[in-house]
Amino acid sequence: MRALLSFIVSTALIGSSLLAGVAAAAEPFNWSPQVHGPIYTPAELVESMHSAFGYNHCRAVHAKGVIFQGEFTPDSHAKEITKAPHLQGPGSKVTVRFSDFSGVPTIPDNDPMANPRGLAIRFELPGGASTDLVAHSFNGFPVSNTDDLRELMLAIAASGPCAATPTALDRFLEFHPTARAFLAAQKTPASFATISYFGVGSFKFINAKGEGHYVRYQLVPEAGEQLLTDEEREKQSTNYLMEEIKARVAAAPIGFALYAQVAEHGDRINDPSIAWPDNRKRVLVGRLEIKRLTANTAEEDRRLVFNPSNVPTGIETADMLSSFYSKAFRLSAEEVRDVAPVARN
């Protein structure tokens, strides 16, 4: 499996020079996003992920992770664009999970296919309710819809060092330049605490006046971005990120600034594969502080299922990805609960 994953990254890097000049044509701003229903079901997406990464009796993606607890303090500017309860008032407790990509629970932290890294947050709300935020360390997504994501997973499953060329992945990437860019442009962090994370999907924020803004989340590390070269990455241990973040938080809390990037006319709301321009307005909505490691038992990890469409009053999902992904995550979690616990790093 590790050989297959490394082969996939190498294939993407070879073709990365083809990306020069690739840009999406601007479309009129879509204030009332309409999306076409996918052909394939969430269950079929989960099955394709298992085909790509193996049936490991764990999460279909981001299987290897570590859980912390902390606090979130909203910024006063948040109320300008949303009335969401966790973005007002004194703050809330949070549960945070950092993770490596892929559905392989033993993937080495220094494997290229451990990118992008994941950061998922559960905010506790009054009355026992909660809301979730799911992000990864890349500004964008490999494909524009869940049907193409399934095809990508199946292409990965059908490709490898022994596959005839052009492989299924070669053919997929030829017609999906954003997927090639996603695979080729990944960054490897020195720490989970030293890389920026970007929310998966778009959301509509609604303030107390009823005004709406389409946004995407960005989490910026207070420690600044610290990345590794390929040579430095290869020298790291297989659990370097998991070990480093535990030691870092034990020594002192770590922080992230949470921003909402606000869309303008011409930005694509429904297409998660197209990043919005860097010059778009960003509103600081709060500060995330991660303070302590949890018990990190296998049972705790199985119970903790983040739901991107679990949103409170003042926030609405604005594309198909969040709701579809939420269903896929739940199905994957149900599979895990039906099997015996597995060892975790």
CSV table of C-alpha atoms in Angstrom, one decimal:
chain,number,residue,atom,x,y,z
A,1,MET,CA,0.0,0.0,0.0
A,2,ARG,CA,2.8,2.5,0.9
A,3,ALA,CA,4.5,1.8,-2.5
A,4,LEU,CA,1.2,2.5,-4.3
A,5,LEU,CA,0.6,5.8,-2.4
A,6,SER,CA,4.2,7.0,-3.1
A,7,PHE,CA,3.8,6.0,-6.8
A,8,ILE,CA,0.7,8.1,-7.0
A,9,VAL,CA,2.5,11.2,-5.7
A,10,SER,CA,5.4,10.7,-8.1
A,11,THR,CA,3.0,10.5,-11.0
A,12,ALA,CA,1.4,13.8,-10.0
A,13,LEU,CA,4.8,15.5,-9.6
A,14,ILE,CA,6.0,14.4,-13.0
A,15,GLY,CA,2.9,16.1,-14.6
A,16,SER,CA,2.9,19.2,-12.5
A,17,SER,CA,4.6,21.3,-15.2
A,18,LEU,CA,1.5,21.0,-17.2
A,19,LEU,CA,-0.3,23.3,-14.7
A,20,ALA,CA,1.2,26.6,-15.9
A,21,GLY,CA,-1.5,28.9,-17.1
A,22,VAL,CA,-4.4,26.7,-15.9
A,23,ALA,CA,-7.1,29.0,-14.5
A,24,ALA,CA,-10.9,28.8,-14.1
A,25,ALA,CA,-13.1,31.1,-16.1
A,26,ALA,CA,-15.0,33.5,-14.0
A,27,GLU,CA,-18.7,32.9,-13.6
A,28,PRO,CA,-21.4,35.3,-12.3
A,29,PHE,CA,-21.6,35.3,-8.6
A,30,ASN,CA,-24.3,32.8,-7.5
A,31,TRP,CA,-26.1,34.1,-4.5
A,32,SER,CA,-28.6,31.2,-4.5
A,33,PRO,CA,-26.4,28.2,-5.3
A,34,GLN,CA,-28.1,25.4,-7.2
A,35,VAL,CA,-26.3,22.1,-7.5
A,36,HIS,CA,-27.2,19.0,-9.5
A,37,GLY,CA,-27.7,15.8,-7.5
A,38,PRO,CA,-24.8,13.3,-7.7
A,39,ILE,CA,-25.2,10.0,-9.6
A,40,TYR,CA,-23.4,7.9,-7.0
A,41,THR,CA,-24.4,7.5,-3.3
A,42,PRO,CA,-22.4,8.3,-0.2
A,43,ALA,CA,-22.1,4.5,0.3
A,44,GLU,CA,-20.5,4.1,-3.1
A,45,LEU,CA,-18.1,6.9,-2.3
A,46,VAL,CA,-17.0,5.2,0.9
A,47,GLU,CA,-16.6,1.9,-1.0
A,48,SER,CA,-14.3,3.7,-3.5
A,49,MET,CA,-12.2,5.0,-0.7
A,50,HIS,CA,-11.8,1.5,0.7
A,51,SER,CA,-10.8,0.3,-2.7
A,52,ALA,CA,-8.1,2.9,-2.8
A,53,PHE,CA,-6.7,2.6,0.7
A,54,GLY,CA,-7.8,-0.9,1.8
A,55,TYR,CA,-10.4,-2.3,4.2
A,56,ASN,CA,-8.7,-1.3,7.4
A,57,HIS,CA,-11.8,-1.2,9.7
A,58,CYS,CA,-11.3,2.5,10.4
A,59,ARG,CA,-12.3,5.9,9.0
A,60,ALA,CA,-12.4,5.7,5.2
A,61,VAL,CA,-10.1,8.8,5.1
A,62,HIS,CA,-8.0,10.6,7.7
A,63,ALA,CA,-7.7,7.3,9.6
A,64,LYS,CA,-4.6,8.2,11.6
A,65,GLY,CA,-5.1,11.1,14.1
A,66,VAL,CA,-4.7,12.5,17.5
A,67,ILE,CA,-7.4,14.3,19.7
A,68,PHE,CA,-7.1,17.4,21.9
A,69,GLN,CA,-9.3,19.6,23.9
A,70,GLY,CA,-9.3,23.4,24.2
A,71,GLU,CA,-11.3,26.6,23.9
A,72,PHE,CA,-12.6,28.9,21.3
A,73,THR,CA,-12.9,32.7,21.8
A,74,PRO,CA,-15.0,34.6,19.2
A,75,ASP,CA,-13.8,37.9,17.9
A,76,SER,CA,-16.1,41.0,18.1
A,77,HIS,CA,-16.1,41.2,14.2
A,78,ALA,CA,-17.8,37.9,13.9
A,79,LYS,CA,-21.2,39.3,14.7
A,80,GLU,CA,-21.0,41.6,11.6
A,81,ILE,CA,-21.5,38.6,9.3
A,82,THR,CA,-23.2,35.9,11.4
A,83,LYS,CA,-25.4,35.3,14.4
A,84,ALA,CA,-24.1,31.8,15.0
A,85,PRO,CA,-24.0,31.2,18.8
A,86,HIS,CA,-20.4,29.9,19.0
A,87,LEU,CA,-19.2,33.0,17.2
A,88,GLN,CA,-20.8,35.4,19.8
A,89,GLY,CA,-20.5,35.7,23.5
A,90,PRO,CA,-17.8,34.5,25.9
A,91,GLY,CA,-16.6,31.4,24.0
A,92,SER,CA,-16.9,27.6,24.0
A,93,LYS,CA,-15.1,24.4,24.7
A,94,VAL,CA,-13.8,22.5,21.7
A,95,THR,CA,-12.6,19.0,20.8
A,96,VAL,CA,-9.9,19.0,18.0
A,97,ARG,CA,-8.5,16.2,15.9
A,98,PHE,CA,-5.4,16.5,13.8
A,99,SER,CA,-4.9,13.8,11.2
A,100,ASP,CA,-3.0,12.4,8.2
A,101,PHE,CA,-4.8,11.8,4.9
A,102,SER,CA,-5.7,8.4,3.6
A,103,GLY,CA,-7.6,5.5,5.1
A,104,VAL,CA,-4.5,3.8,6.2
A,105,PRO,CA,-4.3,3.9,10.1
A,106,THR,CA,-0.6,3.1,10.1
A,107,ILE,CA,0.5,5.5,7.3
A,108,PRO,CA,3.9,7.0,8.2
A,109,ASP,CA,3.7,10.7,9.0
A,110,ASN,CA,6.6,11.3,6.5
A,111,ASP,CA,4.8,9.5,3.6
A,112,PRO,CA,3.9,12.0,0.8
A,113,MET,CA,0.4,10.6,0.8
A,114,ALA,CA,-0.1,11.6,4.4
A,115,ASN,CA,-0.9,15.1,2.9
A,116,PRO,CA,-3.0,17.0,3.1
A,117,ARG,CA,-3.2,17.1,6.9
A,118,GLY,CA,-6.6,17.4,8.5
A,119,LEU,CA,-7.9,19.6,11.3
A,120,ALA,CA,-11.5,19.0,12.6
A,121,ILE,CA,-13.1,21.0,15.4
A,122,ARG,CA,-16.2,20.3,17.4
A,123,PHE,CA,-17.6,23.4,19.2
A,124,GLU,CA,-19.8,22.8,22.3
A,125,LEU,CA,-23.0,24.9,22.2
A,126,PRO,CA,-25.5,25.7,25.0
A,127,GLY,CA,-27.9,23.0,25.9
A,128,GLY,CA,-25.7,20.1,24.9
A,129,ALA,CA,-25.7,20.8,21.1
A,130,SER,CA,-22.6,21.1,19.0
A,131,THR,CA,-21.3,22.3,15.6
A,132,ASP,CA,-18.4,21.0,13.5
A,133,LEU,CA,-15.8,22.5,11.3
A,134,VAL,CA,-13.7,20.3,8.9
A,135,ALA,CA,-10.6,21.6,7.3
A,136,HIS,CA,-7.4,20.4,5.5
A,137,SER,CA,-4.0,21.8,4.7
A,138,PHE,CA,-4.7,22.8,1.1
A,139,ASN,CA,-6.7,25.7,-0.2
A,140,GLY,CA,-9.0,23.8,-2.5
A,141,PHE,CA,-10.2,20.3,-3.3
A,142,PRO,CA,-9.0,17.8,-5.9
A,143,VAL,CA,-12.3,17.7,-7.8
A,144,SER,CA,-15.5,19.8,-8.1
A,145,ASN,CA,-18.0,17.1,-7.1
A,146,THR,CA,-18.4,13.8,-5.3
A,147,ASP,CA,-18.9,11.7,-8.4
A,148,ASP,CA,-15.5,12.8,-9.7
A,149,LEU,CA,-14.1,12.1,-6.2
A,150,ARG,CA,-15.3,8.6,-6.5
A,151,GLU,CA,-13.7,8.2,-9.9
A,152,LEU,CA,-10.4,9.5,-8.5
A,153,MET,CA,-10.5,7.0,-5.7
A,154,LEU,CA,-11.2,4.2,-8.2
A,155,ALA,CA,-8.4,5.4,-10.4
A,156,ILE,CA,-6.0,5.3,-7.5
A,157,ALA,CA,-7.1,1.7,-6.6
A,158,ALA,CA,-6.5,0.6,-10.2
A,159,SER,CA,-3.0,2.2,-10.5
A,160,GLY,CA,0.3,1.3,-9.1
A,161,PRO,CA,3.9,0.4,-9.9
A,162,CYS,CA,2.8,-2.8,-11.7
A,163,ALA,CA,-0.1,-1.2,-13.7
A,164,ALA,CA,0.2,-0.8,-17.4
A,165,THR,CA,0.7,2.8,-18.6
A,166,PRO,CA,-1.0,5.0,-19.1
A,167,THR,CA,-2.6,4.0,-15.8
A,168,ALA,CA,-6.2,4.8,-14.8
A,169,LEU,CA,-4.8,7.6,-12.6
A,170,ASP,CA,-2.8,9.0,-15.6
A,171,ARG,CA,-6.0,9.1,-17.7
A,172,PHE,CA,-8.0,10.7,-14.8
A,173,LEU,CA,-5.4,13.4,-14.2
A,174,GLU,CA,-5.1,14.2,-17.9
A,175,PHE,CA,-8.7,15.4,-17.9
A,176,HIS,CA,-8.8,16.8,-14.3
A,177,PRO,CA,-6.0,19.4,-14.0
A,178,THR,CA,-7.2,20.5,-10.6
A,179,ALA,CA,-6.7,17.0,-9.2
A,180,ARG,CA,-3.2,16.9,-10.6
A,181,ALA,CA,-2.5,20.3,-9.0
A,182,PHE,CA,-3.9,19.0,-5.7
A,183,LEU,CA,-1.5,16.0,-5.7
A,184,ALA,CA,1.5,17.9,-6.9
A,185,ALA,CA,1.3,21.0,-4.7
A,186,GLN,CA,1.0,19.6,-1.2
A,187,LYS,CA,3.1,21.0,1.6
A,188,THR,CA,4.6,18.9,4.4
A,189,PRO,CA,4.5,20.6,7.8
A,190,ALA,CA,7.2,20.5,10.5
A,191,SER,CA,4.3,20.3,13.0
A,192,PHE,CA,0.5,20.1,12.9
A,193,ALA,CA,0.7,23.5,14.6
A,194,THR,CA,2.8,25.1,11.8
A,195,ILE,CA,0.6,24.9,8.7
A,196,SER,CA,-2.6,26.7,7.6
A,197,TYR,CA,-5.8,24.8,7.2
A,198,PHE,CA,-8.7,25.6,4.9
A,199,GLY,CA,-12.4,24.7,5.4
A,200,VAL,CA,-13.8,22.1,3.0
A,201,GLY,CA,-16.8,23.6,1.2
A,202,SER,CA,-18.6,26.9,1.3
A,203,PHE,CA,-21.1,28.2,3.8
A,204,LYS,CA,-23.6,31.0,4.0
A,205,PHE,CA,-23.3,33.3,7.1
A,206,ILE,CA,-26.4,35.2,8.1
A,207,ASN,CA,-26.2,38.0,10.6
A,208,ALA,CA,-28.8,39.4,13.0
A,209,LYS,CA,-30.0,41.8,10.3
A,210,GLY,CA,-30.7,39.0,7.9
A,211,GLU,CA,-27.8,39.8,5.6
A,212,GLY,CA,-26.0,36.9,4.0
A,213,HIS,CA,-22.4,36.4,3.0
A,214,TYR,CA,-20.8,33.3,1.4
A,215,VAL,CA,-17.6,32.3,3.2
A,216,ARG,CA,-14.9,29.7,3.4
A,217,TYR,CA,-12.9,29.0,6.6
A,218,GLN,CA,-9.2,29.6,7.0
A,219,LEU,CA,-7.2,28.7,10.1
A,220,VAL,CA,-3.8,30.4,10.4
A,221,PRO,CA,-1.2,29.1,13.0
A,222,GLU,CA,0.0,31.6,15.5
A,223,ALA,CA,3.4,29.9,15.3
A,224,GLY,CA,3.7,30.7,11.6
A,225,GLU,CA,4.1,28.3,8.8
A,226,GLN,CA,7.1,26.0,9.1
A,227,LEU,CA,7.4,23.4,6.3
A,228,LEU,CA,9.8,20.6,5.4
A,229,THR,CA,11.7,20.0,2.2
A,230,ASP,CA,11.4,16.6,0.6
A,231,GLU,CA,14.9,15.8,1.9
A,232,GLU,CA,13.9,16.9,5.5
A,233,ARG,CA,10.7,14.9,5.3
A,234,GLU,CA,12.4,11.7,4.4
A,235,LYS,CA,14.6,12.0,7.5
A,236,GLN,CA,11.7,12.2,9.9
A,237,SER,CA,10.3,9.3,11.9
A,238,THR,CA,7.1,7.6,10.9
A,239,ASN,CA,5.3,9.2,13.8
A,240,TYR,CA,7.1,12.5,13.9
A,241,LEU,CA,3.9,14.7,13.7
A,242,MET,CA,2.0,12.7,16.3
A,243,GLU,CA,4.9,12.8,18.8
A,244,GLU,CA,5.7,16.4,18.1
A,245,ILE,CA,2.2,17.8,18.6
A,246,LYS,CA,1.8,15.9,21.9
A,247,ALA,CA,5.0,17.3,23.3
A,248,ARG,CA,4.3,20.8,22.0
A,249,VAL,CA,0.9,21.0,23.6
A,250,ALA,CA,2.2,19.5,26.9
A,251,ALA,CA,4.7,22.4,27.0
A,252,ALA,CA,2.3,25.2,26.2
A,253,PRO,CA,-1.1,25.7,24.5
A,254,ILE,CA,-1.1,26.4,20.7
A,255,GLY,CA,-3.3,28.8,18.9
A,256,PHE,CA,-4.9,29.4,15.5
A,257,ALA,CA,-6.7,32.5,14.2
A,258,LEU,CA,-10.0,31.5,12.5
A,259,TYR,CA,-11.0,33.6,9.6
A,260,ALA,CA,-14.0,33.7,7.3
A,261,GLN,CA,-12.9,34.5,3.7
A,262,VAL,CA,-15.8,36.4,2.1
A,263,ALA,CA,-16.8,35.7,-1.5
A,264,GLU,CA,-17.3,38.4,-4.2
A,265,HIS,CA,-19.0,38.4,-7.6
A,266,GLY,CA,-17.3,36.0,-9.9
A,267,ASP,CA,-16.3,33.5,-7.2
A,268,ARG,CA,-17.5,29.9,-7.5
A,269,ILE,CA,-19.6,28.9,-4.6
A,270,ASN,CA,-20.4,25.4,-5.7
A,271,ASP,CA,-17.0,24.3,-6.8
A,272,PRO,CA,-14.7,23.4,-3.9
A,273,SER,CA,-11.8,22.7,-6.3
A,274,ILE,CA,-11.4,26.4,-7.2
A,275,ALA,CA,-9.8,28.6,-4.4
A,276,TRP,CA,-11.0,32.1,-4.1
A,277,PRO,CA,-8.5,34.9,-4.8
A,278,ASP,CA,-6.2,35.8,-1.9
A,279,ASN,CA,-7.3,39.4,-2.1
A,280,ARG,CA,-10.8,38.6,-0.9
A,281,LYS,CA,-11.8,40.1,2.4
A,282,ARG,CA,-11.1,38.0,5.5
A,283,VAL,CA,-13.1,38.6,8.7
A,284,LEU,CA,-11.4,37.4,12.0
A,285,VAL,CA,-14.1,35.4,13.7
A,286,GLY,CA,-12.1,34.0,16.7
A,287,ARG,CA,-9.2,32.3,18.2
A,288,LEU,CA,-8.7,28.6,18.7
A,289,GLU,CA,-6.5,27.5,21.7
A,290,ILE,CA,-5.6,23.9,22.0
A,291,LYS,CA,-4.6,23.0,25.6
A,292,ARG,CA,-4.5,19.3,26.4
A,293,LEU,CA,-4.3,15.8,25.0
A,294,THR,CA,-7.4,13.6,25.6
A,295,ALA,CA,-7.1,9.9,26.5
A,296,ASN,CA,-7.0,9.0,22.8
A,297,THR,CA,-8.5,5.6,23.2
A,298,ALA,CA,-9.7,3.6,20.2
A,299,GLU,CA,-13.2,3.9,21.4
A,300,GLU,CA,-13.0,7.7,21.7
A,301,ASP,CA,-11.7,8.0,18.2
A,302,ARG,CA,-14.5,5.8,16.8
A,303,ARG,CA,-17.2,7.8,18.6
A,304,LEU,CA,-15.8,11.2,17.3
A,305,VAL,CA,-17.4,11.7,13.9
A,306,PHE,CA,-17.3,15.3,12.5
A,307,ASN,CA,-20.2,16.4,10.5
A,308,PRO,CA,-19.6,19.3,8.1
A,309,SER,CA,-23.3,20.0,7.7
A,310,ASN,CA,-23.8,20.1,11.5
A,311,VAL,CA,-24.3,23.9,11.6
A,312,PRO,CA,-26.3,26.2,14.0
A,313,THR,CA,-28.6,29.1,13.4
A,314,GLY,CA,-26.7,31.8,11.5
A,315,ILE,CA,-24.8,29.3,9.2
A,316,GLU,CA,-26.1,27.3,6.2
A,317,THR,CA,-24.3,24.9,4.0
A,318,ALA,CA,-23.8,26.4,0.5
A,319,ASP,CA,-22.7,23.5,-1.6
A,320,MET,CA,-23.4,19.8,-2.1
A,321,LEU,CA,-20.0,18.7,-0.7
A,322,SER,CA,-20.8,19.4,3.0
A,323,SER,CA,-24.0,17.4,3.2
A,324,PHE,CA,-22.8,14.6,1.0
A,325,TYR,CA,-19.5,14.3,2.9
A,326,SER,CA,-21.5,14.2,6.2
A,327,LYS,CA,-23.5,11.2,5.1
A,328,ALA,CA,-20.3,9.4,3.9
A,329,PHE,CA,-18.6,10.1,7.2
A,330,ARG,CA,-21.5,8.7,9.2
A,331,LEU,CA,-21.5,5.6,7.0
A,332,SER,CA,-17.8,5.1,7.5
A,333,ALA,CA,-18.2,5.5,11.3
A,334,GLU,CA,-21.0,3.0,11.4
A,335,GLU,CA,-18.7,0.5,9.7
A,336,VAL,CA,-16.0,1.0,12.2
A,337,ARG,CA,-18.4,0.5,15.1
A,338,ASP,CA,-19.4,-2.9,13.7
A,339,VAL,CA,-15.9,-4.3,14.0
A,340,ALA,CA,-13.4,-5.0,16.8
A,341,PRO,CA,-11.2,-2.2,17.9
A,342,VAL,CA,-7.9,-1.7,16.0
A,343,ALA,CA,-4.5,-0.6,17.3
A,344,ARG,CA,-3.8,3.1,16.9
A,345,ASN,CA,-0.5,4.9,16.8
